[in-house]
Coordinates of C-alpha atoms and ligand atoms in Angstrom, one line a residue:
X1 CA 317.2 149.1 152.3
X2 CA 319.9 148.9 155.0
X3 CA 322.8 146.6 154.1
X4 CA 323.1 143.4 156.1
X5 CA 326.6 142.8 154.9
X6 CA 329.1 144.0 152.4
X7 CA 328.4 142.1 149.3
X8 CA 331.3 141.5 147.0
X9 CA 330.1 138.4 145.1
X10 CA 328.1 139.9 142.2
X11 CA 329.5 137.4 139.7
X12 CA 327.7 134.7 141.7
X13 CA 324.4 136.4 142.0
X14 CA 323.0 140.0 142.1
X15 CA 319.8 141.3 143.8
X16 CA 316.7 141.8 141.7
X17 CA 316.6 145.6 141.2
X18 CA 313.7 147.7 142.2
X19 CA 312.8 148.5 138.6
X20 CA 312.9 144.9 137.6
X21 CA 310.8 143.8 140.6
X22 CA 308.2 146.5 139.8
X23 CA 308.0 145.4 136.2
X24 CA 307.5 141.8 137.3
X25 CA 305.0 142.1 140.1
X26 CA 301.8 142.5 138.0
X27 CA 302.5 139.2 136.3
X28 CA 302.3 137.1 139.4
X29 CA 298.7 137.7 140.3
X30 CA 297.1 140.5 138.2
X31 CA 298.1 139.5 134.7
X32 CA 298.4 135.8 135.3
X33 CA 297.2 134.4 132.0
X34 CA 298.9 131.6 130.1
X35 CA 300.5 133.2 127.0
X36 CA 299.3 130.4 124.8
X37 CA 295.6 131.1 125.1
X38 CA 293.3 133.2 123.0
X39 CA 291.4 135.3 125.6
X40 CA 292.4 138.7 126.8
X41 CA 294.2 137.4 130.0
X42 CA 296.3 135.2 127.8
X43 CA 296.9 138.0 125.3
X44 CA 298.1 140.3 128.1
X45 CA 300.7 137.7 129.1
X46 CA 301.7 137.0 125.6
X47 CA 302.2 140.7 125.0
X48 CA 304.4 141.0 128.0
X49 CA 306.6 138.1 126.8
X50 CA 306.8 139.6 123.3
X51 CA 307.7 143.0 124.8
X52 CA 310.6 141.4 126.9
X53 CA 311.9 139.6 123.8
X54 CA 311.8 142.9 121.8
X55 CA 313.6 144.8 124.6
X56 CA 316.4 142.2 124.7
X57 CA 316.7 142.0 120.9
X58 CA 317.0 145.8 120.7
X59 CA 319.6 145.9 123.6
X60 CA 322.0 143.5 121.9
X61 CA 321.4 144.2 118.2
X62 CA 319.4 141.1 117.5
X63 CA 316.1 140.4 115.8
X64 CA 313.0 139.5 117.9
X65 CA 312.9 136.0 116.4
X66 CA 316.4 135.3 117.5
X67 CA 315.8 135.4 121.2
X68 CA 314.9 132.2 123.0
X69 CA 314.1 132.2 126.7
X70 CA 315.8 129.5 128.8
X71 CA 316.1 128.6 132.5
X72 CA 319.5 130.4 132.7
X73 CA 323.0 130.4 131.4
X74 CA 323.6 126.7 131.8
X75 CA 320.7 125.7 129.6
X76 CA 321.6 128.3 127.0
X77 CA 325.2 127.0 126.8
X78 CA 324.0 123.4 126.6
X79 CA 321.5 124.3 123.9
X80 CA 324.0 126.3 121.9
X81 CA 326.5 123.3 121.7
X82 CA 323.8 121.1 120.3
X83 CA 324.0 123.2 117.1
X84 CA 327.3 121.5 116.4
X85 CA 325.1 118.5 115.2
X86 CA 327.8 116.0 116.0
X87 CA 330.6 117.9 114.3
X88 CA 333.8 118.7 116.2
X89 CA 333.7 121.5 118.7
X90 CA 336.5 123.9 119.5
X91 CA 336.5 125.6 122.9
X92 CA 339.0 126.7 125.6
X93 CA 340.1 125.0 128.8
X94 CA 338.8 128.0 130.9
X95 CA 335.1 127.9 130.0
X96 CA 332.4 127.7 132.6
X97 CA 331.4 124.1 133.6
X98 CA 328.2 124.7 131.7
X99 CA 330.2 124.4 128.5
X100 CA 333.0 122.1 129.7
X101 CA 330.8 119.4 131.2
X102 CA 328.4 119.6 128.3
X103 CA 331.4 119.0 126.0
X104 CA 332.5 116.1 128.2
X105 CA 329.0 114.6 127.8
X106 CA 329.1 115.1 124.0
X107 CA 332.5 113.4 123.9
X108 CA 330.9 110.4 125.6
X109 CA 328.4 110.1 122.8
X110 CA 331.1 110.2 120.2
X111 CA 331.7 113.9 119.5
X112 CA 335.2 115.3 119.2
X113 CA 336.2 118.4 121.2
X114 CA 339.4 120.5 121.1
X115 CA 340.2 122.4 124.3
X116 CA 342.5 125.3 123.5
X117 CA 345.0 126.3 126.1
X118 CA 345.1 129.9 127.3
X119 CA 348.1 132.1 128.2
X120 CA 349.2 133.1 131.7
X121 CA 346.5 135.8 131.9
X122 CA 343.7 133.5 130.6
X123 CA 343.6 134.7 126.9
X124 CA 343.1 132.6 123.8
X125 CA 343.9 134.3 120.5
X126 CA 341.9 134.4 117.3
X127 CA 345.1 132.9 115.7
X128 CA 344.8 129.8 117.9
X129 CA 341.2 129.4 117.0
X130 CA 342.0 129.8 113.3
X131 CA 344.7 127.1 113.5
X132 CA 342.3 124.7 115.3
X133 CA 339.5 124.9 112.6
X134 CA 339.6 122.3 109.9
X135 CA 336.7 120.8 107.8
X136 CA 335.7 118.5 110.7
X137 CA 334.8 121.5 113.0
X138 CA 331.2 122.6 113.2
X139 CA 331.2 125.0 116.2
X140 CA 333.5 127.2 118.2
X141 CA 332.5 128.2 121.7
X142 CA 334.7 130.9 123.5
X143 CA 333.4 132.8 126.5
X144 CA 333.1 136.6 126.3
X145 CA 334.5 137.1 129.8
X146 CA 335.8 134.6 132.4
X147 CA 333.7 134.2 135.5
X148 CA 336.7 133.5 137.8
X149 CA 339.5 135.8 136.7
X150 CA 337.5 138.3 134.6
X151 CA 339.6 137.9 131.4
X152 CA 337.8 139.5 128.5
X153 CA 338.4 137.4 125.4
X154 CA 338.9 138.8 121.9
X155 CA 335.4 137.7 120.8
X156 CA 335.1 140.0 117.8
X157 CA 338.3 138.7 116.2
X158 CA 337.3 135.1 117.0
X159 CA 333.9 135.7 115.5
X160 CA 335.5 137.0 112.3
X161 CA 337.8 134.0 112.0
X162 CA 334.7 131.7 112.4
X163 CA 332.7 133.6 109.9
X164 CA 335.6 133.4 107.3
X165 CA 335.9 129.6 107.9
X166 CA 332.2 129.0 107.8
X167 CA 331.8 127.6 111.3
X168 CA 329.3 128.6 114.0
X169 CA 330.5 130.8 116.8
X170 CA 328.9 130.7 120.3
X171 CA 329.9 132.9 123.2
X172 CA 328.9 132.6 126.8
X173 CA 328.2 136.2 127.7
X174 CA 326.8 135.5 131.2
X175 CA 329.5 137.7 132.9
X176 CA 329.8 140.2 130.1
X177 CA 326.3 141.7 129.8
X178 CA 326.1 144.7 132.1
X179 CA 329.9 144.9 132.4
X180 CA 330.8 145.4 128.8
X181 CA 329.0 146.7 125.7
X182 CA 327.6 143.5 124.0
X183 CA 326.4 143.3 120.4
X184 CA 325.7 140.2 118.5
X185 CA 327.2 141.5 115.3
X186 CA 329.2 138.6 113.8
X187 CA 328.2 136.2 116.6
X188 CA 325.9 133.2 115.8
X189 CA 324.9 132.3 119.4
X190 CA 325.2 134.0 122.7
X191 CA 324.1 133.0 126.2
X192 CA 322.9 135.2 129.1
X193 CA 321.7 134.6 132.6
X194 CA 319.3 136.8 134.5
X195 CA 320.6 136.5 138.1
X196 CA 323.9 138.1 137.2
X197 CA 322.2 141.3 136.0
X198 CA 319.4 142.1 138.5
X199 CA 316.8 139.7 137.2
X200 CA 315.7 136.5 139.1
X201 CA 317.5 133.2 139.2
X202 CA 316.2 130.5 136.8
X203 CA 315.8 132.7 133.7
X204 CA 318.1 133.5 130.8
X205 CA 318.2 133.5 127.1
X206 CA 320.0 132.1 124.1
X207 CA 320.4 134.4 121.1
X208 CA 320.7 132.3 118.0
X209 CA 321.1 134.0 114.6
X210 CA 318.4 133.2 112.1
X211 CA 319.1 129.9 110.3
X212 CA 321.2 128.5 113.1
X213 CA 320.4 124.7 113.2
X214 CA 319.2 124.6 116.8
X215 CA 317.8 121.3 117.9
X216 CA 314.5 121.2 119.8
X217 CA 315.5 121.4 123.4
X218 CA 312.3 120.2 125.1
X219 CA 309.4 118.5 123.3
X220 CA 305.8 119.6 123.9
X221 CA 303.9 122.7 123.0
X222 CA 304.9 125.3 120.5
X223 CA 306.6 127.8 122.8
X224 CA 309.8 129.6 121.9
X225 CA 309.2 129.2 118.2
X226 CA 308.5 125.5 118.6
X227 CA 312.0 124.8 120.0
X228 CA 311.6 124.9 123.8
X229 CA 308.3 123.7 125.0
X230 CA 306.7 124.5 128.3
X231 CA 304.5 127.4 129.6
X232 CA 306.7 130.5 129.8
X233 CA 307.8 131.9 133.2
X234 CA 306.1 135.2 132.4
X235 CA 307.2 137.3 135.5
X236 CA 310.8 136.1 135.1
X237 CA 310.8 136.8 131.4
X238 CA 309.4 140.3 132.0
X239 CA 312.1 140.8 134.7
X240 CA 314.8 139.7 132.3
X241 CA 313.7 142.0 129.6
X242 CA 313.8 145.0 131.9
X243 CA 317.2 143.9 133.4
X244 CA 318.9 143.4 130.1
X245 CA 317.6 146.8 128.9
X246 CA 318.9 148.5 132.1
X247 CA 322.2 146.6 132.1
X248 CA 323.0 147.5 128.5
X249 CA 321.9 151.2 128.9
X250 CA 323.9 151.7 132.1
X251 CA 327.1 149.8 131.0
X252 CA 329.3 152.9 130.4
X253 CA 328.5 154.8 133.6
X254 CA 328.7 151.7 135.8
X255 CA 332.0 150.5 134.3
X256 CA 333.9 153.7 135.0
X257 CA 332.9 153.8 138.7
X258 CA 333.3 150.0 139.3
X259 CA 336.7 150.0 137.6
X260 CA 337.8 152.7 140.0
X261 CA 336.7 150.6 143.0
X262 CA 338.2 147.5 141.5
X263 CA 341.6 149.1 141.0
X264 CA 341.6 150.5 144.5
X265 CA 340.8 147.0 145.9
X266 CA 343.5 145.4 143.8
X267 CA 346.1 147.9 144.9
X268 CA 345.1 147.6 148.5
X269 CA 345.1 143.8 148.5
X270 CA 348.5 143.6 146.7
X271 CA 350.0 145.4 149.6
X272 CA 349.5 142.2 151.6
X273 CA 352.8 140.3 151.5
X274 CA 353.0 137.3 149.1
X275 CA 349.8 138.1 147.2
X276 CA 349.3 137.7 143.5
X277 CA 346.6 139.0 141.1
X278 CA 345.3 136.3 138.8
X279 CA 344.4 137.3 135.2
X280 CA 345.2 140.5 133.3
X281 CA 345.5 143.8 135.2
X282 CA 344.0 145.8 132.3
X283 CA 341.8 143.6 130.2
X284 CA 339.5 142.2 132.9
X285 CA 335.9 142.7 133.9
X286 CA 335.4 146.0 135.7
X287 CA 334.3 144.4 139.0
X288 CA 336.6 141.4 139.1
X289 CA 339.4 140.9 141.6
X290 CA 340.8 137.4 141.8
X291 CA 343.7 137.3 144.2
X292 CA 345.8 134.6 145.8
X293 CA 347.6 134.6 149.1
X294 CA 350.3 132.1 149.8
X295 CA 350.1 130.0 152.9
X296 CA 346.4 130.4 153.7
X297 CA 343.4 128.3 152.8
X298 CA 340.6 130.2 151.0
X299 CA 337.9 128.4 153.0
X300 CA 339.3 129.8 156.2
X301 CA 339.7 133.3 154.7
X302 CA 336.1 133.2 153.4
X303 CA 334.6 132.1 156.7
X304 CA 336.5 134.8 158.6
X305 CA 335.5 137.4 156.0
X306 CA 331.9 136.3 156.4
X307 CA 332.2 136.7 160.2
X308 CA 333.4 140.2 159.5
X309 CA 330.3 140.9 157.4
X310 CA 331.9 140.5 153.9
X311 CA 330.6 138.1 151.3
X312 CA 333.2 136.9 148.7
X313 CA 333.9 133.6 147.0
X314 CA 336.8 131.2 146.6
X315 CA 336.6 130.8 142.8
X316 CA 333.4 130.3 140.9
X317 CA 330.4 129.6 143.1
X318 CA 329.5 126.7 140.8
X319 CA 332.8 125.0 141.5
X320 CA 332.5 125.2 145.3
X321 CA 332.1 121.7 146.7
X322 CA 334.2 120.2 143.9
X323 CA 337.3 119.9 146.1
X324 CA 339.2 120.2 142.9
X325 CA 341.6 123.1 142.3
X326 CA 340.0 125.6 140.0
X327 CA 340.5 124.5 136.4
X328 CA 340.9 128.2 135.4
X329 CA 343.7 128.9 137.9
X330 CA 345.3 125.6 136.9
X331 CA 345.0 126.5 133.2
X332 CA 346.8 129.9 133.7
X333 CA 349.6 128.2 135.7
X334 CA 349.0 129.6 139.1
X335 CA 351.5 127.8 141.4
X336 CA 349.9 125.3 143.9
X337 CA 350.9 127.3 147.0
X338 CA 348.8 130.2 145.7
X339 CA 345.8 128.3 144.2
X340 CA 344.5 127.1 147.6
X341 CA 344.5 130.6 149.0
X342 CA 342.5 132.3 146.2
X343 CA 339.6 134.7 146.9
X344 CA 337.4 136.2 144.2
X345 CA 335.8 139.6 145.0
X346 CA 333.3 140.8 142.4
X347 CA 332.1 144.4 142.8
X348 CA 329.2 146.3 141.3
X349 CA 327.9 149.9 141.3
X350 CA 326.2 149.1 144.6
X351 CA 329.6 149.0 146.4
X352 CA 331.2 152.1 147.9
X353 CA 334.8 153.3 148.5
X354 CA 334.3 152.8 152.2
X355 CA 333.4 149.2 151.7
X356 CA 336.5 148.6 149.6
X357 CA 338.6 150.2 152.4
X358 CA 336.9 147.8 154.9
X359 CA 337.5 144.8 152.7
X360 CA 341.2 145.6 152.3
X361 CA 341.6 146.2 156.1
X362 CA 339.8 143.0 157.1
X363 CA 341.4 140.8 154.4
X364 CA 344.9 142.0 155.5
X365 CA 344.1 141.2 159.2
X366 CA 342.7 137.8 158.4
X367 CA 345.5 136.7 156.1
X368 CA 348.1 137.8 158.7
X369 CA 346.2 136.0 161.5
X370 CA 345.9 132.8 159.6
X371 CA 349.6 132.9 158.6
X372 CA 350.5 133.4 162.3
X373 CA 348.4 130.5 163.4
X374 CA 349.9 128.3 160.7
X375 CA 353.5 129.1 161.8
X376 CA 352.7 128.6 165.5
Ligands
PLP1 C1 330.3 132.3 132.6 C2 329.1 131.6 133.1 N1 328.4 130.8 132.3 C3 327.3 130.1 132.7 C4 326.8 130.3 134.0 C5 325.6 129.5 134.4 O1 324.5 130.4 134.5 P1 323.2 129.9 135.3 O2 323.6 129.9 136.8 O3 322.2 130.9 135.0 O4 322.8 128.6 134.9 C6 327.5 131.1 134.9 C7 327.1 131.2 136.3 O5 327.9 131.5 137.2 C8 328.7 131.8 134.5 O6 329.4 132.6 135.3

């Protein structure tokens, strides 16, 4: 398919891959049965759902019975936090709004939440988590990798601390799957979203270790082991199963290539005067470039990039429209004059070196032009 534009916003959404679409197609019209029935059409659909669940479980080192399909990452995050059962939650101040705003809602109904601060690159340490856990804490939620600045958190160490202290550990792995090797060893709950990894929007899953006290999310039929009622979105579930399998299988090959593109983009953009990279240079997601330019407004840069055929974002897509400075950039202490000129490019293996060259050239021209206009 010929490209309509240079897409550099893969952390916001990714296209459904050919393999995933092919796997899904029969389940729209050929194999359309309701998985809950007893006849052969139903059994066919139920088998496809079971197969997708099995594929996901195998890809992340879980058991079949520990995978719950959801409408996406937001729902998985909200659901996971319900397992705190009213006990105190420990999280960080750079989580996605799916966690932060859920915590805010839980606080309104009386729950206590500790928001751990991060360092200048966006990291929280296992030691900080350890120090925050006392007998009132029921659950810790720390994201695997940050959606804005790509920081990869020390989740294995944090999981170990939680295990030793006997509290549940949830991680939002929405940006990690496909970019990093992900295994649920030591993790009690993990969230994933389909549209970041080549599956459709509106599908995701929550992994919850056997015995996790998950509340029923939606009441009704007996779907998702009786905890999330409603007829399954069979084509999307089939797509998610294939996408997770492919994402986990391809993680090493993709990461090497995408890291090379990312480093080239970072180096090129840092040649622009008064630019700063946000987050860690080394320990960041392979495709993430979050960069700020002083004395420009990101909205203007984004519109001009769009006019030049480049799709990027100003922070996280979900925060657009908030009019608030990014909570992540604020948390890592990015000075105000840089925050408002922040652009996030997120690359994938679909990008090319030529595209990166073009992005660097156009961004440099746009930033220079906007600064000239501002001075005039
Ligand atoms: C880290 C993170 N968590 C959760 C979500 C929400 O996922 P969904 O859009 O599937 O609800 C996103 C989406 O951008 C994300 O980046």
